[in-house]
Amino acid sequence: MPRADPAGPDETDAATMARAVAARDGGRVRVVGPPVPVAGLRTGLLPGPDVPRDGRRFADWVRTSGR
């Protein structure tokens, strides 16, 4: 059975997502985003038109998901 990766309603870049997960897990890491927009890191994470939508924002998902 194929795995579903539902998308949330907000656009979030990879560095922001990494910081949120590290903060949730109590990690003391420094996350540095790319200094300039890099193709694929800004828009490559956006879902296509056929991807099912999840109503939760990424920040809400991080708070409620397990480690």
GROMACS .gro file of N, CA and C in nm:
model
  201
    1MET      N    1   0.084  -0.118   0.000
    1MET     CA    2   0.000   0.000   0.000
    1MET      C    3   0.089   0.125   0.000
    2PRO      N    4   0.065   0.220  -0.090
    2PRO     CA    5   0.148   0.340  -0.095
    2PRO      C    6   0.128   0.427   0.028
    3ARG      N    7   0.234   0.491   0.068
    3ARG     CA    8   0.229   0.581   0.184
    3ARG      C    9   0.173   0.716   0.141
    4ALA      N   10   0.084   0.771   0.220
    4ALA     CA   11   0.028   0.903   0.192
    4ALA      C   12   0.104   1.009   0.271
    5ASP      N   13   0.136   1.117   0.208
    5ASP     CA   14   0.200   1.230   0.273
    5ASP      C   15   0.110   1.352   0.258
    6PRO      N   16   0.013   1.367   0.348
    6PRO     CA   17  -0.078   1.481   0.334
    6PRO      C   18  -0.005   1.613   0.358
    7ALA      N   19  -0.051   1.715   0.294
    7ALA     CA   20   0.008   1.848   0.306
    7ALA      C   21  -0.077   1.935   0.397
    8GLY      N   22  -0.012   2.025   0.467
    8GLY     CA   23  -0.084   2.120   0.552
    8GLY      C   24  -0.118   2.246   0.475
    9PRO      N   25  -0.186   2.337   0.541
    9PRO     CA   26  -0.232   2.457   0.472
    9PRO      C   27  -0.128   2.568   0.459
   10ASP      N   28  -0.015   2.558   0.530
   10ASP     CA   29   0.083   2.666   0.526
   10ASP      C   30   0.210   2.627   0.452
   11GLU      N   31   0.282   2.727   0.403
   11GLU     CA   32   0.412   2.705   0.339
   11GLU      C   33   0.519   2.723   0.445
   12THR      N   34   0.607   2.625   0.459
   12THR     CA   35   0.713   2.629   0.560
   12THR      C   36   0.842   2.583   0.496
   13ASP      N   37   0.950   2.658   0.517
   13ASP     CA   38   1.077   2.617   0.456
   13ASP      C   39   1.146   2.511   0.541
   14ALA      N   40   1.243   2.444   0.482
   14ALA     CA   41   1.309   2.331   0.546
   14ALA      C   42   1.380   2.370   0.676
   15ALA      N   43   1.445   2.486   0.680
   15ALA     CA   44   1.516   2.528   0.801
   15ALA      C   45   1.419   2.551   0.917
   16THR      N   46   1.304   2.612   0.889
   16THR     CA   47   1.203   2.635   0.992
   16THR      C   48   1.149   2.503   1.044
   17MET      N   49   1.126   2.407   0.955
   17MET     CA   50   1.077   2.276   0.998
   17MET      C   51   1.182   2.206   1.084
   18ALA      N   52   1.309   2.213   1.044
   18ALA     CA   53   1.415   2.148   1.122
   18ALA      C   54   1.427   2.210   1.260
   19ARG      N   55   1.416   2.342   1.270
   19ARG     CA   56   1.422   2.410   1.401
   19ARG      C   57   1.306   2.367   1.490
   20ALA      N   58   1.188   2.354   1.433
   20ALA     CA   59   1.071   2.315   1.512
   20ALA      C   60   1.086   2.173   1.567
   21VAL      N   61   1.134   2.082   1.485
   21VAL     CA   62   1.153   1.943   1.530
   21VAL      C   63   1.263   1.937   1.635
   22ALA      N   64   1.372   2.010   1.616
   22ALA     CA   65   1.481   2.011   1.715
   22ALA      C   66   1.433   2.068   1.848
   23ALA      N   67   1.355   2.174   1.843
   23ALA     CA   68   1.303   2.234   1.967
   23ALA      C   69   1.210   2.137   2.039
   24ARG      N   70   1.126   2.068   1.964
   24ARG     CA   71   1.035   1.972   2.025
   24ARG      C   72   1.112   1.859   2.093
   25ASP      N   73   1.220   1.815   2.030
   25ASP     CA   74   1.297   1.703   2.083
   25ASP      C   75   1.399   1.746   2.187
   26GLY      N   76   1.405   1.875   2.220
   26GLY     CA   77   1.498   1.923   2.322
   26GLY      C   78   1.641   1.930   2.275
   27GLY      N   79   1.660   1.923   2.145
   27GLY     CA   80   1.795   1.927   2.091
   27GLY      C   81   1.855   2.065   2.093
   28ARG      N   82   1.983   2.069   2.112
   28ARG     CA   83   2.055   2.196   2.107
   28ARG      C   84   2.137   2.194   1.980
   29VAL      N   85   2.073   2.228   1.873
   29VAL     CA   86   2.140   2.230   1.743
   29VAL      C   87   2.121   2.366   1.679
   30ARG      N   88   2.213   2.399   1.594
   30ARG     CA   89   2.203   2.522   1.518
   30ARG      C   90   2.164   2.485   1.376
   31VAL      N   91   2.053   2.536   1.331
   31VAL     CA   92   2.006   2.509   1.195
   31VAL      C   93   2.030   2.634   1.112
   32VAL      N   94   2.101   2.616   1.004
   32VAL     CA   95   2.132   2.727   0.915
   32VAL      C   96   2.067   2.700   0.780
   33GLY      N   97   1.985   2.792   0.737
   33GLY     CA   98   1.921   2.779   0.606
   33GLY      C   99   2.017   2.825   0.498
   34PRO      N  100   1.984   2.797   0.375
   34PRO     CA  101   2.070   2.841   0.265
   34PRO      C  102   2.072   2.994   0.259
   35PRO      N  103   2.187   3.054   0.227
   35PRO     CA  104   2.198   3.200   0.227
   35PRO      C  105   2.117   3.266   0.115
   36VAL      N  106   2.090   3.193   0.011
   36VAL     CA  107   2.009   3.244  -0.100
   36VAL      C  108   1.905   3.139  -0.133
   37PRO      N  109   1.794   3.180  -0.192
   37PRO     CA  110   1.695   3.078  -0.230
   37PRO      C  111   1.757   2.974  -0.324
   38VAL      N  112   1.743   2.850  -0.289
   38VAL     CA  113   1.795   2.740  -0.369
   38VAL      C  114   1.675   2.666  -0.428
   39ALA      N  115   1.677   2.647  -0.558
   39ALA     CA  116   1.565   2.579  -0.624
   39ALA      C  117   1.541   2.446  -0.555
   40GLY      N  118   1.418   2.417  -0.523
   40GLY     CA  119   1.383   2.292  -0.458
   40GLY      C  120   1.372   2.303  -0.307
   41LEU      N  121   1.451   2.391  -0.245
   41LEU     CA  122   1.442   2.407  -0.100
   41LEU      C  123   1.331   2.504  -0.062
   42ARG      N  124   1.296   2.592  -0.150
   42ARG     CA  125   1.188   2.687  -0.122
   42ARG      C  126   1.055   2.636  -0.179
   43THR      N  127   1.054   2.595  -0.303
   43THR     CA  128   0.928   2.554  -0.365
   43THR      C  129   0.917   2.404  -0.382
   44GLY      N  130   1.025   2.331  -0.369
   44GLY     CA  131   1.022   2.187  -0.390
   44GLY      C  132   0.944   2.113  -0.284
   45LEU      N  133   0.920   2.176  -0.170
   45LEU     CA  134   0.846   2.112  -0.062
   45LEU      C  135   0.696   2.135  -0.073
   46LEU      N  136   0.656   2.212  -0.171
   46LEU     CA  137   0.512   2.238  -0.188
   46LEU      C  138   0.447   2.119  -0.257
   47PRO      N  139   0.328   2.083  -0.213
   47PRO     CA  140   0.261   1.967  -0.271
   47PRO      C  141   0.201   1.998  -0.408
   48GLY      N  142   0.182   1.893  -0.483
   48GLY     CA  143   0.115   1.906  -0.612
   48GLY      C  144  -0.035   1.916  -0.592
   49PRO      N  145  -0.108   1.938  -0.698
   49PRO     CA  146  -0.253   1.958  -0.687
   49PRO      C  147  -0.330   1.834  -0.643
   50ASP      N  148  -0.274   1.715  -0.660
   50ASP     CA  149  -0.346   1.592  -0.625
   50ASP      C  150  -0.314   1.539  -0.485
   51VAL      N  151  -0.229   1.610  -0.410
   51VAL     CA  152  -0.190   1.565  -0.276
   51VAL      C  153  -0.303   1.596  -0.177
   52PRO      N  154  -0.343   1.497  -0.095
   52PRO     CA  155  -0.448   1.524   0.004
   52PRO      C  156  -0.401   1.629   0.105
   53ARG      N  157  -0.492   1.712   0.149
   53ARG     CA  158  -0.459   1.820   0.243
   53ARG      C  159  -0.495   1.780   0.386
   54ASP      N  160  -0.407   1.816   0.477
   54ASP     CA  161  -0.431   1.798   0.620
   54ASP      C  162  -0.458   1.937   0.674
   55GLY      N  163  -0.559   1.955   0.752
   55GLY     CA  164  -0.596   2.087   0.801
   55GLY      C  165  -0.502   2.147   0.903
   56ARG      N  166  -0.409   2.065   0.957
   56ARG     CA  167  -0.319   2.116   1.060
   56ARG      C  168  -0.202   2.192   0.999
   57ARG      N  169  -0.158   2.298   1.070
   57ARG     CA  170  -0.034   2.367   1.033
   57ARG      C  171   0.083   2.281   1.078
   58PHE      N  172   0.199   2.299   1.018
   58PHE     CA  173   0.317   2.220   1.054
   58PHE      C  174   0.351   2.238   1.202
   59ALA      N  175   0.345   2.361   1.252
   59ALA     CA  176   0.377   2.385   1.393
   59ALA      C  177   0.284   2.307   1.485
   60ASP      N  178   0.157   2.298   1.449
   60ASP     CA  179   0.062   2.222   1.530
   60ASP      C  180   0.093   2.072   1.523
   61TRP      N  181   0.127   2.024   1.405
   61TRP     CA  182   0.162   1.883   1.389
   61TRP      C  183   0.284   1.847   1.472
   62VAL      N  184   0.386   1.932   1.472
   62VAL     CA  185   0.508   1.905   1.550
   62VAL      C  186   0.474   1.894   1.698
   63ARG      N  187   0.390   1.985   1.748
   63ARG     CA  188   0.354   1.984   1.891
   63ARG      C  189   0.280   1.857   1.930
   64THR      N  190   0.200   1.802   1.840
   64THR     CA  191   0.117   1.687   1.874
   64THR      C  192   0.177   1.553   1.832
   65SER      N  193   0.285   1.556   1.756
   65SER     CA  194   0.344   1.429   1.711
   65SER      C  195   0.450   1.382   1.810
   66GLY      N  196   0.471   1.253   1.811
   66GLY     CA  197   0.572   1.195   1.900
   66GLY      C  198   0.710   1.212   1.845
   67ARG      N  199   0.804   1.179   1.926
   67ARG     CA  200   0.944   1.191   1.888
   67ARG      C  201   0.984   1.085   1.791
   0.00000   0.00000   0.00000
